[in-house]
Amino acid sequence: MSTGVLLAFAGVVMVAYIVPGPDWMVVLRASARAWRYGFLAAAGVQCGLCVHMAAAALGVSTALLHSPVAFTVLKLVGAAYLVFLGAQALWQSWRRRGDQEAEPPPEETETELRPVRVFRQAFLANVLNPKAALFFVSVLPQFLDPAGPAAAQVLVLGTLDIALGVVWWALFVLLTARLSGLMRRSGPRKALDRVTGTALVGLGVTLVATS
């Protein structure tokens, strides 16, 4: 694969990362609590992409997306999960009252911010998003050399995608984690939960219309 092809693919990948989507909302909400939660959410997103990359290399994604029933099931499950995460964020915002300086409530510290939970939410939000699978079976193949082995090229481009994502999310988390001090106040935390919650619900509803 030529350097020009790799650079062109890298440019497309960075645009995909920069455009806000479900991954943005999940990582933003986590990193606003603390940088360590942001990195956990980012790790969950990238592990989800590893699943999509492996599925594409093995031909599983292509078979899945060419099956109307399988695609519809994946789409509805993914949409339902995004709506669930959004509703959860909205519920947290409605539970908060006042605008005093305060630490996160004990129940939020123990459940919502549990490391395994943060990682799992980000991982599932990515794995259950058919648009991530569509990228690997529609956009990525345009950069493949027909004369070379497809699976090996998918792994090379997929690895480049994930590596660029690691850099992007590291910068994203370090910048948005600056909000963690502000998020100790009830008002800003409530506002962020409402914005990200509404966005996740909207993305879930939009996902249903994906063909």
mmCIF file of N, CA and C in Angstrom, residues 38-130:
data_model
loop_
_atom_site.group_PDB
_atom_site.id
_atom_site.type_symbol
_atom_site.label_atom_id
_atom_site.label_comp_id
_atom_site.label_asym_id
_atom_site.label_seq_id
_atom_site.Cartn_x
_atom_site.Cartn_y
_atom_site.Cartn_z
ATOM 1 N N GLY A 38 -12.627 9.167 31.464
ATOM 2 C CA GLY A 38 -12.587 9.467 30.035
ATOM 3 C C GLY A 38 -11.716 8.479 29.284
ATOM 4 N N PHE A 39 -10.554 8.149 29.862
ATOM 5 C CA PHE A 39 -9.667 7.185 29.208
ATOM 6 C C PHE A 39 -10.286 5.787 29.193
ATOM 7 N N LEU A 40 -11.022 5.445 30.235
ATOM 8 C CA LEU A 40 -11.708 4.146 30.251
ATOM 9 C C LEU A 40 -12.760 4.079 29.149
ATOM 10 N N ALA A 41 -13.527 5.164 29.001
ATOM 11 C CA ALA A 41 -14.553 5.201 27.951
ATOM 12 C C ALA A 41 -13.901 5.156 26.572
ATOM 13 N N ALA A 42 -12.807 5.897 26.391
ATOM 14 C CA ALA A 42 -12.104 5.883 25.109
ATOM 15 C C ALA A 42 -11.564 4.491 24.802
ATOM 16 N N ALA A 43 -11.053 3.805 25.826
ATOM 17 C CA ALA A 43 -10.554 2.440 25.632
ATOM 18 C C ALA A 43 -11.697 1.518 25.213
ATOM 19 N N GLY A 44 -12.870 1.724 25.798
ATOM 20 C CA GLY A 44 -14.028 0.923 25.423
ATOM 21 C C GLY A 44 -14.412 1.134 23.965
ATOM 22 N N VAL A 45 -14.373 2.388 23.522
ATOM 23 C CA VAL A 45 -14.691 2.711 22.130
ATOM 24 C C VAL A 45 -13.706 2.039 21.183
ATOM 25 N N GLN A 46 -12.408 2.138 21.494
ATOM 26 C CA GLN A 46 -11.394 1.568 20.607
ATOM 27 C C GLN A 46 -11.437 0.039 20.601
ATOM 28 N N CYS A 47 -11.770 -0.563 21.729
ATOM 29 C CA CYS A 47 -11.933 -2.025 21.751
ATOM 30 C C CYS A 47 -13.129 -2.439 20.895
ATOM 31 N N GLY A 48 -14.169 -1.606 20.884
ATOM 32 C CA GLY A 48 -15.313 -1.859 20.015
ATOM 33 C C GLY A 48 -14.908 -1.816 18.554
ATOM 34 N N LEU A 49 -14.040 -0.864 18.207
ATOM 35 C CA LEU A 49 -13.549 -0.778 16.825
ATOM 36 C C LEU A 49 -12.708 -1.993 16.463
ATOM 37 N N CYS A 50 -11.978 -2.538 17.426
ATOM 38 C CA CYS A 50 -11.201 -3.756 17.173
ATOM 39 C C CYS A 50 -12.124 -4.902 16.780
ATOM 40 N N VAL A 51 -13.292 -4.968 17.420
ATOM 41 C CA VAL A 51 -14.271 -6.000 17.082
ATOM 42 C C VAL A 51 -14.758 -5.808 15.652
ATOM 43 N N HIS A 52 -15.072 -4.565 15.283
ATOM 44 C CA HIS A 52 -15.529 -4.284 13.913
ATOM 45 C C HIS A 52 -14.439 -4.600 12.889
ATOM 46 N N MET A 53 -13.185 -4.276 13.237
ATOM 47 C CA MET A 53 -12.089 -4.547 12.320
ATOM 48 C C MET A 53 -11.925 -6.048 12.097
ATOM 49 N N ALA A 54 -11.951 -6.815 13.180
ATOM 50 C CA ALA A 54 -11.810 -8.263 13.056
ATOM 51 C C ALA A 54 -12.966 -8.855 12.254
ATOM 52 N N ALA A 55 -14.175 -8.350 12.510
ATOM 53 C CA ALA A 55 -15.350 -8.852 11.787
ATOM 54 C C ALA A 55 -15.259 -8.537 10.301
ATOM 55 N N ALA A 56 -14.741 -7.352 9.971
ATOM 56 C CA ALA A 56 -14.596 -6.974 8.567
ATOM 57 C C ALA A 56 -13.539 -7.825 7.880
ATOM 58 N N ALA A 57 -12.414 -8.063 8.581
ATOM 59 C CA ALA A 57 -11.336 -8.859 8.000
ATOM 60 C C ALA A 57 -11.786 -10.292 7.743
ATOM 61 N N LEU A 58 -12.657 -10.804 8.603
ATOM 62 C CA LEU A 58 -13.143 -12.180 8.457
ATOM 63 C C LEU A 58 -14.357 -12.281 7.545
ATOM 64 N N GLY A 59 -14.869 -11.131 7.097
ATOM 65 C CA GLY A 59 -16.032 -11.143 6.215
ATOM 66 C C GLY A 59 -17.356 -11.200 6.937
ATOM 67 N N VAL A 60 -17.312 -11.169 8.272
ATOM 68 C CA VAL A 60 -18.552 -11.268 9.056
ATOM 69 C C VAL A 60 -19.405 -10.023 8.869
ATOM 70 N N SER A 61 -18.770 -8.850 8.890
ATOM 71 C CA SER A 61 -19.531 -7.596 8.751
ATOM 72 C C SER A 61 -20.254 -7.529 7.420
ATOM 73 N N THR A 62 -19.565 -7.944 6.359
ATOM 74 C CA THR A 62 -20.187 -7.908 5.033
ATOM 75 C C THR A 62 -21.424 -8.781 4.982
ATOM 76 N N ALA A 63 -21.295 -9.990 5.522
ATOM 77 C CA ALA A 63 -22.438 -10.906 5.541
ATOM 78 C C ALA A 63 -23.571 -10.346 6.387
ATOM 79 N N LEU A 64 -23.205 -9.746 7.534
ATOM 80 C CA LEU A 64 -24.209 -9.200 8.444
ATOM 81 C C LEU A 64 -24.968 -8.044 7.809
ATOM 82 N N LEU A 65 -24.236 -7.122 7.166
ATOM 83 C CA LEU A 65 -24.868 -5.930 6.603
ATOM 84 C C LEU A 65 -25.611 -6.221 5.303
ATOM 85 N N HIS A 66 -25.365 -7.382 4.701
ATOM 86 C CA HIS A 66 -26.115 -7.764 3.501
ATOM 87 C C HIS A 66 -27.350 -8.596 3.840
ATOM 88 N N SER A 67 -27.543 -8.857 5.119
ATOM 89 C CA SER A 67 -28.737 -9.571 5.569
ATOM 90 C C SER A 67 -29.707 -8.554 6.156
ATOM 91 N N PRO A 68 -30.844 -8.298 5.491
ATOM 92 C CA PRO A 68 -31.799 -7.298 5.995
ATOM 93 C C PRO A 68 -32.239 -7.569 7.431
ATOM 94 N N VAL A 69 -32.464 -8.831 7.754
ATOM 95 C CA VAL A 69 -32.932 -9.165 9.101
ATOM 96 C C VAL A 69 -31.841 -8.889 10.132
ATOM 97 N N ALA A 70 -30.615 -9.368 9.849
ATOM 98 C CA ALA A 70 -29.512 -9.178 10.794
ATOM 99 C C ALA A 70 -29.198 -7.695 10.973
ATOM 100 N N PHE A 71 -29.197 -6.952 9.866
ATOM 101 C CA PHE A 71 -28.907 -5.526 9.947
ATOM 102 C C PHE A 71 -29.968 -4.798 10.764
ATOM 103 N N THR A 72 -31.229 -5.149 10.540
ATOM 104 C CA THR A 72 -32.322 -4.499 11.274
ATOM 105 C C THR A 72 -32.233 -4.789 12.766
ATOM 106 N N VAL A 73 -31.911 -6.031 13.101
ATOM 107 C CA VAL A 73 -31.779 -6.395 14.520
ATOM 108 C C VAL A 73 -30.647 -5.605 15.168
ATOM 109 N N LEU A 74 -29.477 -5.577 14.501
ATOM 110 C CA LEU A 74 -28.338 -4.833 15.041
ATOM 111 C C LEU A 74 -28.680 -3.356 15.180
ATOM 112 N N LYS A 75 -29.352 -2.806 14.174
ATOM 113 C CA LYS A 75 -29.723 -1.398 14.189
ATOM 114 C C LYS A 75 -30.663 -1.072 15.346
ATOM 115 N N LEU A 76 -31.674 -1.908 15.546
ATOM 116 C CA LEU A 76 -32.658 -1.649 16.606
ATOM 117 C C LEU A 76 -32.049 -1.826 17.990
ATOM 118 N N VAL A 77 -31.209 -2.843 18.136
ATOM 119 C CA VAL A 77 -30.553 -3.057 19.435
ATOM 120 C C VAL A 77 -29.615 -1.897 19.739
ATOM 121 N N GLY A 78 -28.838 -1.467 18.734
ATOM 122 C CA GLY A 78 -27.940 -0.338 18.926
ATOM 123 C C GLY A 78 -28.696 0.940 19.245
ATOM 124 N N ALA A 79 -29.793 1.183 18.533
ATOM 125 C CA ALA A 79 -30.598 2.381 18.781
ATOM 126 C C ALA A 79 -31.195 2.348 20.182
ATOM 127 N N ALA A 80 -31.689 1.192 20.576
ATOM 128 C CA ALA A 80 -32.287 1.052 21.911
ATOM 129 C C ALA A 80 -31.255 1.314 23.006
ATOM 130 N N TYR A 81 -30.014 0.855 22.772
ATOM 131 C CA TYR A 81 -28.974 1.054 23.784
ATOM 132 C C TYR A 81 -28.598 2.531 23.893
ATOM 133 N N LEU A 82 -28.511 3.226 22.762
ATOM 134 C CA LEU A 82 -28.211 4.657 22.810
ATOM 135 C C LEU A 82 -29.327 5.435 23.511
ATOM 136 N N VAL A 83 -30.567 5.075 23.220
ATOM 137 C CA VAL A 83 -31.702 5.733 23.884
ATOM 138 C C VAL A 83 -31.656 5.443 25.390
ATOM 139 N N PHE A 84 -31.286 4.211 25.744
ATOM 140 C CA PHE A 84 -31.166 3.845 27.161
ATOM 141 C C PHE A 84 -30.112 4.701 27.854
ATOM 142 N N LEU A 85 -28.931 4.853 27.232
ATOM 143 C CA LEU A 85 -27.882 5.679 27.829
ATOM 144 C C LEU A 85 -28.323 7.132 27.939
ATOM 145 N N GLY A 86 -29.006 7.628 26.897
ATOM 146 C CA GLY A 86 -29.494 8.996 26.936
ATOM 147 C C GLY A 86 -30.529 9.208 28.026
ATOM 148 N N ALA A 87 -31.454 8.275 28.142
ATOM 149 C CA ALA A 87 -32.485 8.375 29.175
ATOM 150 C C ALA A 87 -31.870 8.312 30.565
ATOM 151 N N GLN A 88 -30.834 7.498 30.696
ATOM 152 C CA GLN A 88 -30.135 7.390 31.978
ATOM 153 C C GLN A 88 -29.491 8.720 32.361
ATOM 154 N N ALA A 89 -28.861 9.375 31.376
ATOM 155 C CA ALA A 89 -28.242 10.678 31.635
ATOM 156 C C ALA A 89 -29.300 11.723 31.996
ATOM 157 N N LEU A 90 -30.413 11.712 31.286
ATOM 158 C CA LEU A 90 -31.497 12.656 31.581
ATOM 159 C C LEU A 90 -32.075 12.419 32.969
ATOM 160 N N TRP A 91 -32.205 11.160 33.339
ATOM 161 C CA TRP A 91 -32.724 10.827 34.667
ATOM 162 C C TRP A 91 -31.788 11.347 35.751
ATOM 163 N N GLN A 92 -30.463 11.197 35.531
ATOM 164 C CA GLN A 92 -29.499 11.713 36.501
ATOM 165 C C GLN A 92 -29.627 13.225 36.636
ATOM 166 N N SER A 93 -29.863 13.928 35.518
ATOM 167 C CA SER A 93 -29.974 15.388 35.579
ATOM 168 C C SER A 93 -31.221 15.823 36.335
ATOM 169 N N TRP A 94 -32.290 15.099 36.184
ATOM 170 C CA TRP A 94 -33.541 15.454 36.864
ATOM 171 C C TRP A 94 -33.470 15.170 38.368
ATOM 172 N N ARG A 95 -32.598 14.264 38.757
ATOM 173 C CA ARG A 95 -32.469 13.938 40.181
ATOM 174 C C ARG A 95 -31.726 15.023 40.946
ATOM 175 N N ARG A 96 -30.948 15.849 40.208
ATOM 176 C CA ARG A 96 -30.117 16.836 40.877
ATOM 177 C C ARG A 96 -30.890 18.138 41.076
ATOM 178 N N ARG A 97 -30.680 18.735 42.235
ATOM 179 C CA ARG A 97 -31.315 20.019 42.526
ATOM 180 C C ARG A 97 -30.266 20.944 43.129
ATOM 181 N N GLY A 98 -30.462 22.222 42.881
ATOM 182 C CA GLY A 98 -29.545 23.203 43.446
ATOM 183 C C GLY A 98 -28.312 23.379 42.594
ATOM 184 N N ASP A 99 -27.443 24.276 43.020
ATOM 185 C CA ASP A 99 -26.218 24.566 42.275
ATOM 186 C C ASP A 99 -25.070 24.802 43.249
ATOM 187 N N GLN A 100 -25.009 23.960 44.299
ATOM 188 C CA GLN A 100 -23.968 24.120 45.300
ATOM 189 C C GLN A 100 -22.776 23.254 44.945
ATOM 190 N N GLU A 101 -21.630 23.626 45.515
ATOM 191 C CA GLU A 101 -20.447 22.795 45.349
ATOM 192 C C GLU A 101 -20.706 21.478 46.063
ATOM 193 N N ALA A 102 -20.484 20.392 45.355
ATOM 194 C CA ALA A 102 -20.745 19.092 45.985
ATOM 195 C C ALA A 102 -20.013 18.001 45.247
ATOM 196 N N GLU A 103 -19.625 16.973 45.986
ATOM 197 C CA GLU A 103 -19.050 15.781 45.384
ATOM 198 C C GLU A 103 -20.175 14.978 44.763
ATOM 199 N N PRO A 104 -19.861 14.075 43.809
ATOM 200 C CA PRO A 104 -20.910 13.238 43.242
ATOM 201 C C PRO A 104 -21.607 12.445 44.331
ATOM 202 N N PRO A 105 -22.928 12.249 44.250
ATOM 203 C CA PRO A 105 -23.647 11.482 45.243
ATOM 204 C C PRO A 105 -23.039 10.094 45.376
ATOM 205 N N PRO A 106 -23.089 9.488 46.599
ATOM 206 C CA PRO A 106 -22.502 8.171 46.812
ATOM 207 C C PRO A 106 -23.002 7.141 45.818
ATOM 208 N N GLU A 107 -24.327 7.150 45.521
ATOM 209 C CA GLU A 107 -24.862 6.143 44.613
ATOM 210 C C GLU A 107 -24.313 6.305 43.211
ATOM 211 N N GLU A 108 -23.989 7.570 42.809
ATOM 212 C CA GLU A 108 -23.416 7.781 41.491
ATOM 213 C C GLU A 108 -21.968 7.306 41.474
ATOM 214 N N THR A 109 -21.240 7.575 42.565
ATOM 215 C CA THR A 109 -19.847 7.162 42.635
ATOM 216 C C THR A 109 -19.727 5.655 42.557
ATOM 217 N N GLU A 110 -20.649 4.936 43.184
ATOM 218 C CA GLU A 110 -20.553 3.491 43.289
ATOM 219 C C GLU A 110 -21.088 2.769 42.064
ATOM 220 N N THR A 111 -22.027 3.388 41.331
ATOM 221 C CA THR A 111 -22.641 2.678 40.213
ATOM 222 C C THR A 111 -22.317 3.317 38.880
ATOM 223 N N GLU A 112 -22.756 4.572 38.694
ATOM 224 C CA GLU A 112 -22.567 5.223 37.396
ATOM 225 C C GLU A 112 -21.091 5.338 37.044
ATOM 226 N N LEU A 113 -20.221 5.595 38.030
ATOM 227 C CA LEU A 113 -18.815 5.822 37.759
ATOM 228 C C LEU A 113 -17.956 4.600 38.069
ATOM 229 N N ARG A 114 -18.544 3.448 38.198
ATOM 230 C CA ARG A 114 -17.761 2.234 38.380
ATOM 231 C C ARG A 114 -16.950 2.004 37.107
ATOM 232 N N PRO A 115 -15.619 1.794 37.223
ATOM 233 C CA PRO A 115 -14.770 1.651 36.028
ATOM 234 C C PRO A 115 -15.280 0.639 35.011
ATOM 235 N N VAL A 116 -15.675 -0.531 35.477
ATOM 236 C CA VAL A 116 -16.157 -1.560 34.550
ATOM 237 C C VAL A 116 -17.398 -1.078 33.822
ATOM 238 N N ARG A 117 -18.255 -0.363 34.515
ATOM 239 C CA ARG A 117 -19.486 0.144 33.914
ATOM 240 C C ARG A 117 -19.187 1.194 32.835
ATOM 241 N N VAL A 118 -18.240 2.101 33.131
ATOM 242 C CA VAL A 118 -17.866 3.135 32.169
ATOM 243 C C VAL A 118 -17.312 2.499 30.902
ATOM 244 N N PHE A 119 -16.403 1.523 31.061
ATOM 245 C CA PHE A 119 -15.813 0.837 29.916
ATOM 246 C C PHE A 119 -16.881 0.084 29.128
ATOM 247 N N ARG A 120 -17.756 -0.629 29.831
ATOM 248 C CA ARG A 120 -18.778 -1.444 29.167
ATOM 249 C C ARG A 120 -19.740 -0.582 28.353
ATOM 250 N N GLN A 121 -20.164 0.538 28.903
ATOM 251 C CA GLN A 121 -21.089 1.410 28.191
ATOM 252 C C GLN A 121 -20.484 1.902 26.878
ATOM 253 N N ALA A 122 -19.223 2.340 26.922
ATOM 254 C CA ALA A 122 -18.569 2.837 25.710
ATOM 255 C C ALA A 122 -18.358 1.710 24.703
ATOM 256 N N PHE A 123 -17.959 0.547 25.190
ATOM 257 C CA PHE A 123 -17.721 -0.599 24.312
ATOM 258 C C PHE A 123 -18.998 -1.013 23.586
ATOM 259 N N LEU A 124 -20.081 -1.142 24.326
ATOM 260 C CA LEU A 124 -21.339 -1.571 23.720
ATOM 261 C C LEU A 124 -21.912 -0.503 22.794
ATOM 262 N N ALA A 125 -21.756 0.768 23.164
ATOM 263 C CA ALA A 125 -22.263 1.844 22.309
ATOM 264 C C ALA A 125 -21.594 1.798 20.937
ATOM 265 N N ASN A 126 -20.325 1.396 20.895
ATOM 266 C CA ASN A 126 -19.614 1.310 19.622
ATOM 267 C C ASN A 126 -19.919 0.009 18.893
ATOM 268 N N VAL A 127 -19.855 -1.113 19.588
ATOM 269 C CA VAL A 127 -20.077 -2.420 18.949
ATOM 270 C C VAL A 127 -21.478 -2.532 18.363
ATOM 271 N N LEU A 128 -22.471 -1.963 19.053
ATOM 272 C CA LEU A 128 -23.852 -2.073 18.602
ATOM 273 C C LEU A 128 -24.244 -0.992 17.593
ATOM 274 N N ASN A 129 -23.285 -0.183 17.182
ATOM 275 C CA ASN A 129 -23.562 0.874 16.209
ATOM 276 C C ASN A 129 -23.250 0.352 14.799
ATOM 277 N N PRO A 130 -24.272 0.078 13.979
ATOM 278 C CA PRO A 130 -24.013 -0.452 12.628
ATOM 279 C C PRO A 130 -23.252 0.522 11.743
#
